PDB file of C-alpha atoms in Angstrom:
ATOM      1  CA  MET Y 872     -50.044 113.744 -53.544  1.00  0.00           C
ATOM      2  CA  LYS Y 873     -48.423 115.959 -50.919  1.00  0.00           C
ATOM      3  CA  ILE Y 874     -48.386 118.886 -53.332  1.00  0.00           C
ATOM      4  CA  ILE Y 875     -52.094 118.429 -54.067  1.00  0.00           C
ATOM      5  CA  ASN Y 876     -52.870 118.252 -50.346  1.00  0.00           C
ATOM      6  CA  ASN Y 877     -50.925 121.491 -49.795  1.00  0.00           C
ATOM      7  CA  ILE Y 878     -52.836 123.221 -52.600  1.00  0.00           C
ATOM      8  CA  ILE Y 879     -56.162 122.054 -51.146  1.00  0.00           C
ATOM      9  CA  ALA Y 880     -55.173 123.205 -47.643  1.00  0.00           C
ATOM     10  CA  ILE Y 881     -54.224 126.668 -48.915  1.00  0.00           C
ATOM     11  CA  LEU Y 882     -57.374 126.819 -51.033  1.00  0.00           C
ATOM     12  CA  GLN Y 883     -59.584 125.994 -48.041  1.00  0.00           C
ATOM     13  CA  LYS Y 884     -57.846 128.542 -45.837  1.00  0.00           C
ATOM     14  CA  GLU Y 885     -58.210 131.296 -48.439  1.00  0.00           C
ATOM     15  CA  LEU Y 886     -61.829 130.415 -49.186  1.00  0.00           C
ATOM     16  CA  GLN Y 887     -62.703 130.660 -45.497  1.00  0.00           C
ATOM     17  CA  GLY Y 888     -61.201 134.121 -45.523  1.00  0.00           C
ATOM     18  CA  TYR Y 889     -63.326 135.200 -48.497  1.00  0.00           C
ATOM     19  CA  PHE Y 890     -66.565 133.761 -47.182  1.00  0.00           C
ATOM     20  CA  SER Y 891     -66.033 135.466 -43.818  1.00  0.00           C
ATOM     21  CA  SER Y 892     -64.985 138.813 -45.293  1.00  0.00           C
ATOM     22  CA  PRO Y 893     -67.539 141.660 -45.278  1.00  0.00           C
ATOM     23  CA  LEU Y 894     -65.573 143.334 -48.097  1.00  0.00           C
ATOM     24  CA  ALA Y 895     -65.779 140.252 -50.313  1.00  0.00           C
ATOM     25  CA  PHE Y 896     -69.530 139.955 -49.804  1.00  0.00           C
ATOM     26  CA  SER Y 897     -69.962 143.688 -50.380  1.00  0.00           C
ATOM     27  CA  ILE Y 898     -68.188 143.300 -53.712  1.00  0.00           C
ATOM     28  CA  ALA Y 899     -70.373 140.301 -54.553  1.00  0.00           C
ATOM     29  CA  GLY Y 900     -73.512 142.243 -53.612  1.00  0.00           C
ATOM     30  CA  ILE Y 901     -72.560 145.152 -55.848  1.00  0.00           C
ATOM     31  CA  PHE Y 902     -71.795 142.742 -58.690  1.00  0.00           C
ATOM     32  CA  TRP Y 903     -75.162 140.999 -58.308  1.00  0.00           C
ATOM     33  CA  LEU Y 904     -77.057 144.283 -58.169  1.00  0.00           C
ATOM     34  CA  ILE Y 905     -75.408 145.833 -61.211  1.00  0.00           C
ATOM     35  CA  SER Y 906     -75.492 142.650 -63.315  1.00  0.00           C
ATOM     36  CA  GLY Y 907     -79.153 142.108 -62.436  1.00  0.00           C
ATOM     37  CA  LEU Y 908     -80.100 145.673 -63.384  1.00  0.00           C
ATOM     38  CA  PHE Y 909     -78.276 145.395 -66.699  1.00  0.00           C
ATOM     39  CA  PHE Y 910     -79.908 142.015 -67.352  1.00  0.00           C
ATOM     40  CA  ILE Y 911     -83.367 143.526 -66.975  1.00  0.00           C
ATOM     41  CA  PHE Y 912     -82.474 146.685 -68.919  1.00  0.00           C
ATOM     42  CA  ILE Y 913     -80.897 144.865 -71.876  1.00  0.00           C
ATOM     43  CA  LEU Y 914     -83.718 142.338 -72.109  1.00  0.00           C
ATOM     44  CA  LEU Y 915     -86.900 144.220 -71.192  1.00  0.00           C
ATOM     45  CA  SER Y 916     -86.413 147.993 -71.408  1.00  0.00           C
ATOM     46  CA  ASP Y 917     -87.686 150.198 -74.238  1.00  0.00           C
ATOM     47  CA  GLN Y 918     -84.133 150.177 -75.620  1.00  0.00           C
ATOM     48  CA  GLY Y 919     -83.722 146.464 -74.944  1.00  0.00           C
ATOM     49  CA  VAL Y 920     -83.144 143.606 -77.363  1.00  0.00           C
ATOM     50  CA  ILE Y 921     -86.738 142.342 -77.422  1.00  0.00           C
ATOM     51  CA  GLN Y 922     -88.167 145.796 -78.084  1.00  0.00           C
ATOM     52  CA  ASN Y 923     -85.630 146.515 -80.838  1.00  0.00           C
ATOM     53  CA  VAL Y 924     -86.450 143.231 -82.586  1.00  0.00           C
ATOM     54  CA  ALA Y 925     -90.181 143.993 -82.358  1.00  0.00           C
ATOM     55  CA  ILE Y 926     -89.642 147.439 -83.890  1.00  0.00           C
ATOM     56  CA  GLN Y 927     -87.598 145.952 -86.742  1.00  0.00           C
ATOM     57  CA  GLU Y 928     -90.299 143.367 -87.450  1.00  0.00           C
ATOM     58  CA  GLN Y 929     -92.965 146.058 -87.486  1.00  0.00           C
ATOM     59  CA  GLY Y 930     -90.814 147.989 -89.937  1.00  0.00           C
ATOM     60  CA  GLY Y 931     -90.935 145.094 -92.386  1.00  0.00           C
ATOM     61  CA  ASN Y 932     -87.608 143.447 -91.575  1.00  0.00           C
ATOM     62  CA  THR Y 933     -87.946 139.865 -92.802  1.00  0.00           C
ATOM     63  CA  VAL Y 934     -84.516 138.713 -91.640  1.00  0.00           C
ATOM     64  CA  ASN Y 935     -84.704 136.298 -88.715  1.00  0.00           C
ATOM     65  CA  ILE Y 936     -82.876 137.684 -85.670  1.00  0.00           C
ATOM     66  CA  ASP Y 937     -81.586 135.394 -82.961  1.00  0.00           C
ATOM     67  CA  VAL Y 938     -82.675 137.370 -79.890  1.00  0.00           C
ATOM     68  CA  VAL Y 939     -80.772 135.129 -77.487  1.00  0.00           C
ATOM     69  CA  TYR Y 940     -77.526 135.499 -79.424  1.00  0.00           C
ATOM     70  CA  GLU Y 941     -77.910 139.288 -79.625  1.00  0.00           C
ATOM     71  CA  PHE Y 942     -78.642 139.430 -75.912  1.00  0.00           C
ATOM     72  CA  MET Y 943     -75.627 137.269 -75.068  1.00  0.00           C
ATOM     73  CA  GLN Y 944     -73.295 139.571 -76.983  1.00  0.00           C
ATOM     74  CA  ILE Y 945     -74.480 142.662 -75.153  1.00  0.00           C
ATOM     75  CA  PHE Y 946     -74.927 141.170 -71.692  1.00  0.00           C
ATOM     76  CA  PHE Y 947     -71.606 139.347 -71.534  1.00  0.00           C
ATOM     77  CA  GLY Y 948     -69.901 142.436 -72.909  1.00  0.00           C
ATOM     78  CA  VAL Y 949     -71.254 144.313 -69.904  1.00  0.00           C
ATOM     79  CA  ILE Y 950     -70.344 141.495 -67.496  1.00  0.00           C
ATOM     80  CA  GLY Y 951     -66.817 141.394 -68.906  1.00  0.00           C
ATOM     81  CA  SER Y 952     -66.384 145.142 -68.440  1.00  0.00           C
ATOM     82  CA  LEU Y 953     -67.838 144.978 -64.922  1.00  0.00           C
ATOM     83  CA  SER Y 954     -65.494 142.118 -64.037  1.00  0.00           C
ATOM     84  CA  MET Y 955     -62.494 144.229 -65.033  1.00  0.00           C
ATOM     85  CA  PHE Y 956     -63.391 146.604 -62.189  1.00  0.00           C
ATOM     86  CA  ILE Y 957     -64.286 143.885 -59.671  1.00  0.00           C
ATOM     87  CA  LEU Y 958     -61.416 141.426 -60.178  1.00  0.00           C
ATOM     88  CA  PRO Y 959     -58.535 143.798 -59.295  1.00  0.00           C
ATOM     89  CA  ILE Y 960     -60.285 144.425 -55.974  1.00  0.00           C
ATOM     90  CA  LEU Y 961     -60.599 140.693 -55.314  1.00  0.00           C
ATOM     91  CA  SER Y 962     -56.924 140.089 -56.100  1.00  0.00           C
ATOM     92  CA  MET Y 963     -55.500 143.089 -54.263  1.00  0.00           C
ATOM     93  CA  GLY Y 964     -55.153 141.362 -50.888  1.00  0.00           C
ATOM     94  CA  LEU Y 965     -53.824 137.982 -52.019  1.00  0.00           C
ATOM     95  CA  TYR Y 966     -50.265 138.838 -50.967  1.00  0.00           C
ATOM     96  CA  ALA Y 967     -50.468 142.510 -49.974  1.00  0.00           C
ATOM     97  CA  GLU Y 968     -52.269 141.518 -46.767  1.00  0.00           C
ATOM     98  CA  GLU Y 969     -49.520 138.987 -46.058  1.00  0.00           C
ATOM     99  CA  ARG Y 970     -46.947 141.753 -46.439  1.00  0.00           C
ATOM    100  CA  LYS Y 971     -48.924 144.101 -44.217  1.00  0.00           C
ATOM    101  CA  LYS Y 972     -49.296 141.481 -41.463  1.00  0.00           C
ATOM    102  CA  GLY Y 973     -45.680 140.363 -41.798  1.00  0.00           C
ATOM    103  CA  THR Y 974     -46.678 136.773 -42.550  1.00  0.00           C
ATOM    104  CA  ILE Y 975     -45.254 136.834 -46.066  1.00  0.00           C
ATOM    105  CA  GLU Y 976     -41.820 135.964 -44.631  1.00  0.00           C
ATOM    106  CA  LEU Y 977     -43.330 132.800 -43.184  1.00  0.00           C
ATOM    107  CA  LEU Y 978     -44.669 131.922 -46.635  1.00  0.00           C
ATOM    108  CA  ALA Y 979     -41.335 132.700 -48.263  1.00  0.00           C
ATOM    109  CA  THR Y 980     -39.372 130.523 -45.849  1.00  0.00           C
ATOM    110  CA  SER Y 981     -41.890 127.682 -45.518  1.00  0.00           C
ATOM    111  CA  PRO Y 982     -41.095 124.228 -46.966  1.00  0.00           C
ATOM    112  CA  VAL Y 983     -44.082 124.555 -49.338  1.00  0.00           C
ATOM    113  CA  PHE Y 984     -43.137 125.547 -52.891  1.00  0.00           C
ATOM    114  CA  ASN Y 985     -43.944 129.149 -53.767  1.00  0.00           C
ATOM    115  CA  TRP Y 986     -45.882 128.123 -56.860  1.00  0.00           C
ATOM    116  CA  VAL Y 987     -47.986 125.734 -54.767  1.00  0.00           C
ATOM    117  CA  VAL Y 988     -49.038 128.612 -52.514  1.00  0.00           C
ATOM    118  CA  ALA Y 989     -49.739 130.778 -55.568  1.00  0.00           C
ATOM    119  CA  ILE Y 990     -51.923 128.100 -57.191  1.00  0.00           C
ATOM    120  CA  GLY Y 991     -53.877 127.605 -53.962  1.00  0.00           C
ATOM    121  CA  LYS Y 992     -54.510 131.323 -53.594  1.00  0.00           C
ATOM    122  CA  LEU Y 993     -55.492 131.698 -57.246  1.00  0.00           C
ATOM    123  CA  LEU Y 994     -57.915 128.765 -57.157  1.00  0.00           C
ATOM    124  CA  ALA Y 995     -59.553 130.148 -54.009  1.00  0.00           C
ATOM    125  CA  VAL Y 996     -60.216 133.617 -55.383  1.00  0.00           C
ATOM    126  CA  LEU Y 997     -61.312 132.145 -58.726  1.00  0.00           C
ATOM    127  CA  LEU Y 998     -63.792 129.836 -56.986  1.00  0.00           C
ATOM    128  CA  PHE Y 999     -65.168 132.801 -55.066  1.00  0.00           C
ATOM    129  CA  PHE Y1000     -65.639 134.661 -58.355  1.00  0.00           C
ATOM    130  CA  ILE Y1001     -67.405 131.619 -59.831  1.00  0.00           C
ATOM    131  CA  THR Y1002     -69.863 131.696 -56.915  1.00  0.00           C
ATOM    132  CA  MET Y1003     -70.428 135.370 -57.742  1.00  0.00           C
ATOM    133  CA  ILE Y1004     -71.498 134.569 -61.303  1.00  0.00           C
ATOM    134  CA  MET Y1005     -73.754 131.663 -60.313  1.00  0.00           C
ATOM    135  CA  PRO Y1006     -76.874 133.894 -60.145  1.00  0.00           C
ATOM    136  CA  ILE Y1007     -76.272 134.756 -63.811  1.00  0.00           C
ATOM    137  CA  LEU Y1008     -77.074 131.120 -64.609  1.00  0.00           C
ATOM    138  CA  LEU Y1009     -80.422 131.537 -62.854  1.00  0.00           C
ATOM    139  CA  TYR Y1010     -81.150 134.724 -64.822  1.00  0.00           C
ATOM    140  CA  GLU Y1011     -80.381 132.927 -68.058  1.00  0.00           C
ATOM    141  CA  ALA Y1012     -82.365 129.802 -67.189  1.00  0.00           C
ATOM    142  CA  ILE Y1013     -85.465 131.926 -66.598  1.00  0.00           C
ATOM    143  CA  ALA Y1014     -84.986 134.147 -69.654  1.00  0.00           C
ATOM    144  CA  PHE Y1015     -84.013 131.397 -72.102  1.00  0.00           C
ATOM    145  CA  SER Y1016     -86.587 128.791 -71.026  1.00  0.00           C
ATOM    146  CA  GLY Y1017     -89.127 130.034 -73.570  1.00  0.00           C
ATOM    147  CA  ALA Y1018     -86.712 131.174 -76.259  1.00  0.00           C
ATOM    148  CA  THR Y1019     -87.608 130.487 -79.894  1.00  0.00           C
ATOM    149  CA  PRO Y1020     -85.494 129.208 -81.575  1.00  0.00           C
ATOM    150  CA  ALA Y1021     -84.040 127.155 -78.737  1.00  0.00           C
ATOM    151  CA  VAL Y1022     -80.848 128.357 -77.143  1.00  0.00           C
ATOM    152  CA  ASN Y1023     -77.621 127.003 -78.607  1.00  0.00           C
ATOM    153  CA  PRO Y1024     -75.916 125.513 -75.516  1.00  0.00           C
ATOM    154  CA  GLN Y1025     -72.484 125.853 -77.113  1.00  0.00           C
ATOM    155  CA  VAL Y1026     -72.730 129.646 -77.190  1.00  0.00           C
ATOM    156  CA  VAL Y1027     -73.857 129.825 -73.558  1.00  0.00           C
ATOM    157  CA  ILE Y1028     -71.171 127.415 -72.327  1.00  0.00           C
ATOM    158  CA  LEU Y1029     -68.350 129.100 -74.242  1.00  0.00           C
ATOM    159  CA  ALA Y1030     -69.433 132.528 -72.984  1.00  0.00           C
ATOM    160  CA  HIS Y1031     -69.144 131.362 -69.378  1.00  0.00           C
ATOM    161  CA  VAL Y1032     -65.872 129.543 -70.030  1.00  0.00           C
ATOM    162  CA  GLY Y1033     -64.476 132.708 -71.599  1.00  0.00           C
ATOM    163  CA  LEU Y1034     -65.548 134.769 -68.594  1.00  0.00           C
ATOM    164  CA  ILE Y1035     -63.893 132.345 -66.172  1.00  0.00           C
ATOM    165  CA  LEU Y1036     -60.682 132.190 -68.222  1.00  0.00           C
ATOM    166  CA  MET Y1037     -60.520 135.972 -68.428  1.00  0.00           C
ATOM    167  CA  ALA Y1038     -61.122 136.192 -64.676  1.00  0.00           C
ATOM    168  CA  ALA Y1039     -58.344 133.661 -63.993  1.00  0.00           C
ATOM    169  CA  SER Y1040     -55.960 135.682 -66.182  1.00  0.00           C
ATOM    170  CA  ILE Y1041     -56.717 138.965 -64.427  1.00  0.00           C
ATOM    171  CA  LEU Y1042     -56.576 137.396 -60.954  1.00  0.00           C
ATOM    172  CA  SER Y1043     -53.255 135.693 -61.715  1.00  0.00           C
ATOM    173  CA  LEU Y1044     -51.664 138.943 -62.894  1.00  0.00           C
ATOM    174  CA  GLY Y1045     -53.266 140.824 -60.006  1.00  0.00           C
ATOM    175  CA  MET Y1046     -51.809 138.294 -57.581  1.00  0.00           C
ATOM    176  CA  PHE Y1047     -48.328 139.046 -58.898  1.00  0.00           C
ATOM    177  CA  ILE Y1048     -48.830 142.787 -58.435  1.00  0.00           C
ATOM    178  CA  SER Y1049     -50.199 142.129 -54.947  1.00  0.00           C
ATOM    179  CA  SER Y1050     -46.972 140.297 -54.091  1.00  0.00           C
ATOM    180  CA  LEU Y1051     -44.970 143.461 -54.812  1.00  0.00           C
ATOM    181  CA  THR Y1052     -46.606 145.836 -52.323  1.00  0.00           C
ATOM    182  CA  ASP Y1053     -48.199 145.962 -48.888  1.00  0.00           C
ATOM    183  CA  SER Y1054     -50.824 148.461 -50.080  1.00  0.00           C
ATOM    184  CA  THR Y1055     -54.027 146.778 -51.220  1.00  0.00           C
ATOM    185  CA  ILE Y1056     -55.332 149.994 -52.797  1.00  0.00           C
ATOM    186  CA  PHE Y1057     -52.128 150.508 -54.772  1.00  0.00           C
ATOM    187  CA  SER Y1058     -52.245 146.870 -55.868  1.00  0.00           C
ATOM    188  CA  ALA Y1059     -55.833 147.236 -57.113  1.00  0.00           C
ATOM    189  CA  ILE Y1060     -55.022 150.419 -59.034  1.00  0.00           C
ATOM    190  CA  LEU Y1061     -51.937 148.931 -60.704  1.00  0.00           C
ATOM    191  CA  THR Y1062     -53.842 145.772 -61.609  1.00  0.00           C
ATOM    192  CA  PHE Y1063     -56.672 147.794 -63.112  1.00  0.00           C
ATOM    193  CA  ILE Y1064     -54.217 149.839 -65.205  1.00  0.00           C
ATOM    194  CA  LEU Y1065     -52.528 146.654 -66.413  1.00  0.00           C
ATOM    195  CA  VAL Y1066     -55.884 145.063 -67.272  1.00  0.00           C
ATOM    196  CA  ILE Y1067     -56.951 148.099 -69.291  1.00  0.00           C
ATOM    197  CA  PHE Y1068     -53.629 148.067 -71.134  1.00  0.00           C
ATOM    198  CA  ILE Y1069     -53.767 144.411 -72.162  1.00  0.00           C
ATOM    199  CA  SER Y1070     -57.449 144.806 -73.062  1.00  0.00           C
ATOM    200  CA  ILE Y1071     -56.722 147.459 -75.680  1.00  0.00           C
ATOM    201  CA  LEU Y1072     -53.771 145.679 -77.254  1.00  0.00           C
ATOM    202  CA  ASP Y1073     -55.894 145.141 -80.363  1.00  0.00           C
ATOM    203  CA  ALA Y1074     -56.213 148.914 -80.786  1.00  0.00           C
ATOM    204  CA  ILE Y1075     -52.482 149.330 -80.177  1.00  0.00           C
ATOM    205  CA  GLY Y1076     -51.791 146.588 -82.713  1.00  0.00           C
ATOM    206  CA  ASN Y1077     -53.859 148.433 -85.308  1.00  0.00           C
ATOM    207  CA  LEU Y1078     -51.621 151.463 -84.848  1.00  0.00           C
ATOM    208  CA  PHE Y1079     -48.543 149.387 -85.693  1.00  0.00           C
ATOM    209  CA  GLY Y1080     -50.140 147.460 -88.532  1.00  0.00           C
ATOM    210  CA  GLY Y1081     -48.538 144.573 -90.369  1.00  0.00           C
ATOM    211  CA  GLN Y1082     -47.489 141.297 -88.794  1.00  0.00           C
ATOM    212  CA  ILE Y1083     -46.169 142.957 -85.623  1.00  0.00           C
ATOM    213  CA  GLY Y1084     -49.514 144.642 -85.141  1.00  0.00           C
ATOM    214  CA  GLU Y1085     -51.340 141.330 -85.569  1.00  0.00           C
ATOM    215  CA  ILE Y1086     -49.139 139.678 -82.950  1.00  0.00           C
ATOM    216  CA  ILE Y1087     -49.751 142.506 -80.468  1.00  0.00           C
ATOM    217  CA  ALA Y1088     -53.510 142.495 -81.140  1.00  0.00           C
ATOM    218  CA  HIS Y1089     -53.667 138.733 -80.634  1.00  0.00           C
ATOM    219  CA  PHE Y1090     -52.822 139.183 -76.940  1.00  0.00           C
ATOM    220  CA  SER Y1091     -55.741 141.543 -76.314  1.00  0.00           C
ATOM    221  CA  LEU Y1092     -57.698 140.280 -73.327  1.00  0.00           C
ATOM    222  CA  LEU Y1093     -61.032 141.588 -74.619  1.00  0.00           C
ATOM    223  CA  LYS Y1094     -60.545 140.317 -78.166  1.00  0.00           C
ATOM    224  CA  ASN Y1095     -59.989 136.755 -76.977  1.00  0.00           C
ATOM    225  CA  TYR Y1096     -62.898 137.011 -74.544  1.00  0.00           C
ATOM    226  CA  GLU Y1097     -65.240 138.304 -77.250  1.00  0.00           C
ATOM    227  CA  ASN Y1098     -64.482 135.273 -79.427  1.00  0.00           C
ATOM    228  CA  PHE Y1099     -65.676 132.980 -76.638  1.00  0.00           C
ATOM    229  CA  VAL Y1100     -68.815 135.086 -76.184  1.00  0.00           C
ATOM    230  CA  ARG Y1101     -69.571 134.753 -79.908  1.00  0.00           C
ATOM    231  CA  GLY Y1102     -69.470 130.988 -79.503  1.00  0.00           C
ATOM    232  CA  ILE Y1103     -66.181 130.696 -81.365  1.00  0.00           C
ATOM    233  CA  PHE Y1104     -63.621 128.330 -79.904  1.00  0.00           C
ATOM    234  CA  GLU Y1105     -60.069 128.617 -81.174  1.00  0.00           C
ATOM    235  CA  SER Y1106     -57.088 127.008 -79.502  1.00  0.00           C
ATOM    236  CA  SER Y1107     -55.135 130.250 -79.942  1.00  0.00           C
ATOM    237  CA  ASN Y1108     -57.623 132.094 -77.690  1.00  0.00           C
ATOM    238  CA  LEU Y1109     -57.286 129.410 -75.028  1.00  0.00           C
ATOM    239  CA  LEU Y1110     -53.512 129.583 -75.335  1.00  0.00           C
ATOM    240  CA  VAL Y1111     -53.492 133.348 -74.725  1.00  0.00           C
ATOM    241  CA  PHE Y1112     -55.514 132.995 -71.517  1.00  0.00           C
ATOM    242  CA  CYS Y1113     -53.314 130.116 -70.324  1.00  0.00           C
ATOM    243  CA  THR Y1114     -50.249 132.233 -71.061  1.00  0.00           C
ATOM    244  CA  TYR Y1115     -51.497 135.053 -68.844  1.00  0.00           C
ATOM    245  CA  ILE Y1116     -52.428 132.624 -66.058  1.00  0.00           C
ATOM    246  CA  ILE Y1117     -49.086 130.826 -66.101  1.00  0.00           C
ATOM    247  CA  LEU Y1118     -47.191 134.115 -66.404  1.00  0.00           C
ATOM    248  CA  GLY Y1119     -48.924 135.487 -63.316  1.00  0.00           C
ATOM    249  CA  LEU Y1120     -48.205 132.321 -61.332  1.00  0.00           C
ATOM    250  CA  PHE Y1121     -44.564 132.259 -62.431  1.00  0.00           C
ATOM    251  CA  LEU Y1122     -43.933 135.932 -61.644  1.00  0.00           C
ATOM    252  CA  THR Y1123     -45.628 135.578 -58.266  1.00  0.00           C
ATOM    253  CA  SER Y1124     -43.493 132.595 -57.280  1.00  0.00           C
ATOM    254  CA  GLN Y1125     -40.359 134.442 -58.384  1.00  0.00           C
ATOM    255  CA  SER Y1126     -41.394 137.508 -56.408  1.00  0.00           C
ATOM    256  CA  ILE Y1127     -41.731 135.420 -53.250  1.00  0.00           C
ATOM    257  CA  GLU Y1128     -38.484 133.596 -54.078  1.00  0.00           C
ATOM    258  CA  ILE Y1129     -36.680 136.960 -53.963  1.00  0.00           C
ATOM    259  CA  ILE Y1130     -37.935 137.429 -50.409  1.00  0.00           C
ATOM    260  CA  ARG Y1131     -36.741 133.927 -49.538  1.00  0.00           C
ATOM    261  CA  PHE Y1132     -33.311 134.679 -51.033  1.00  0.00           C
ATOM    262  CA  THR Y1133     -32.906 137.991 -49.199  1.00  0.00           C
ATOM    263  CA  ARG Y1134     -33.754 136.340 -45.869  1.00  0.00           C
ATOM    264  CA  LYS Y1135     -30.998 133.716 -46.203  1.00  0.00           C
TER     265      LYS Y1135
END
């Protein structure tokens, strides 16, 4: 119970920091603006999904096209790519700011377990990201209300779950990188490079080929995310995301433990 109370206390403290930060709200505003513009463009523009389906039907295409499903693939692909730029910025100050202010030594030498602090910080930034994607639910509710055939709720739910799991993975790894430096900008850049690398592991795996290539490709961040967006749930995809999350938490706690050890 004490551990849970410590996690909640850290979570509340970090959340207060995010909801009082002009930078955090600036990031959220940019995210809302760009995602909203893409939503309108993909759905209603001359090159949008609805217009393309209408053109195909006029051309004599008799194959039924699930407009909602096609839209989900494109829109969540864009949201996933946009998140890869936004999330490193959100994670860059998780520990780098503590280093810059000199308070990281207090964290390292406090009686609270390092992994407890890391979990609290991760949950806080993840909850802030979830509030950022809440308007997407409103977009979808309006757009899908009159959809024919009716929207398959499983596809919509899995797409959002995949986005949250991918965000948690990136934020966890970004938190570890943030614990290594007192430069928030450097932390964001390194996290972004790492995210790009693990996102293209499927392409790297194809270069190797064979069983080794398949193993490498299986850890691609984008490949696992895309399966969720397609409405496909496989335990292996969930396991990959959990692996990245736990790895980030473990490395972060060990990074802080090194500071604790050097101060003894």
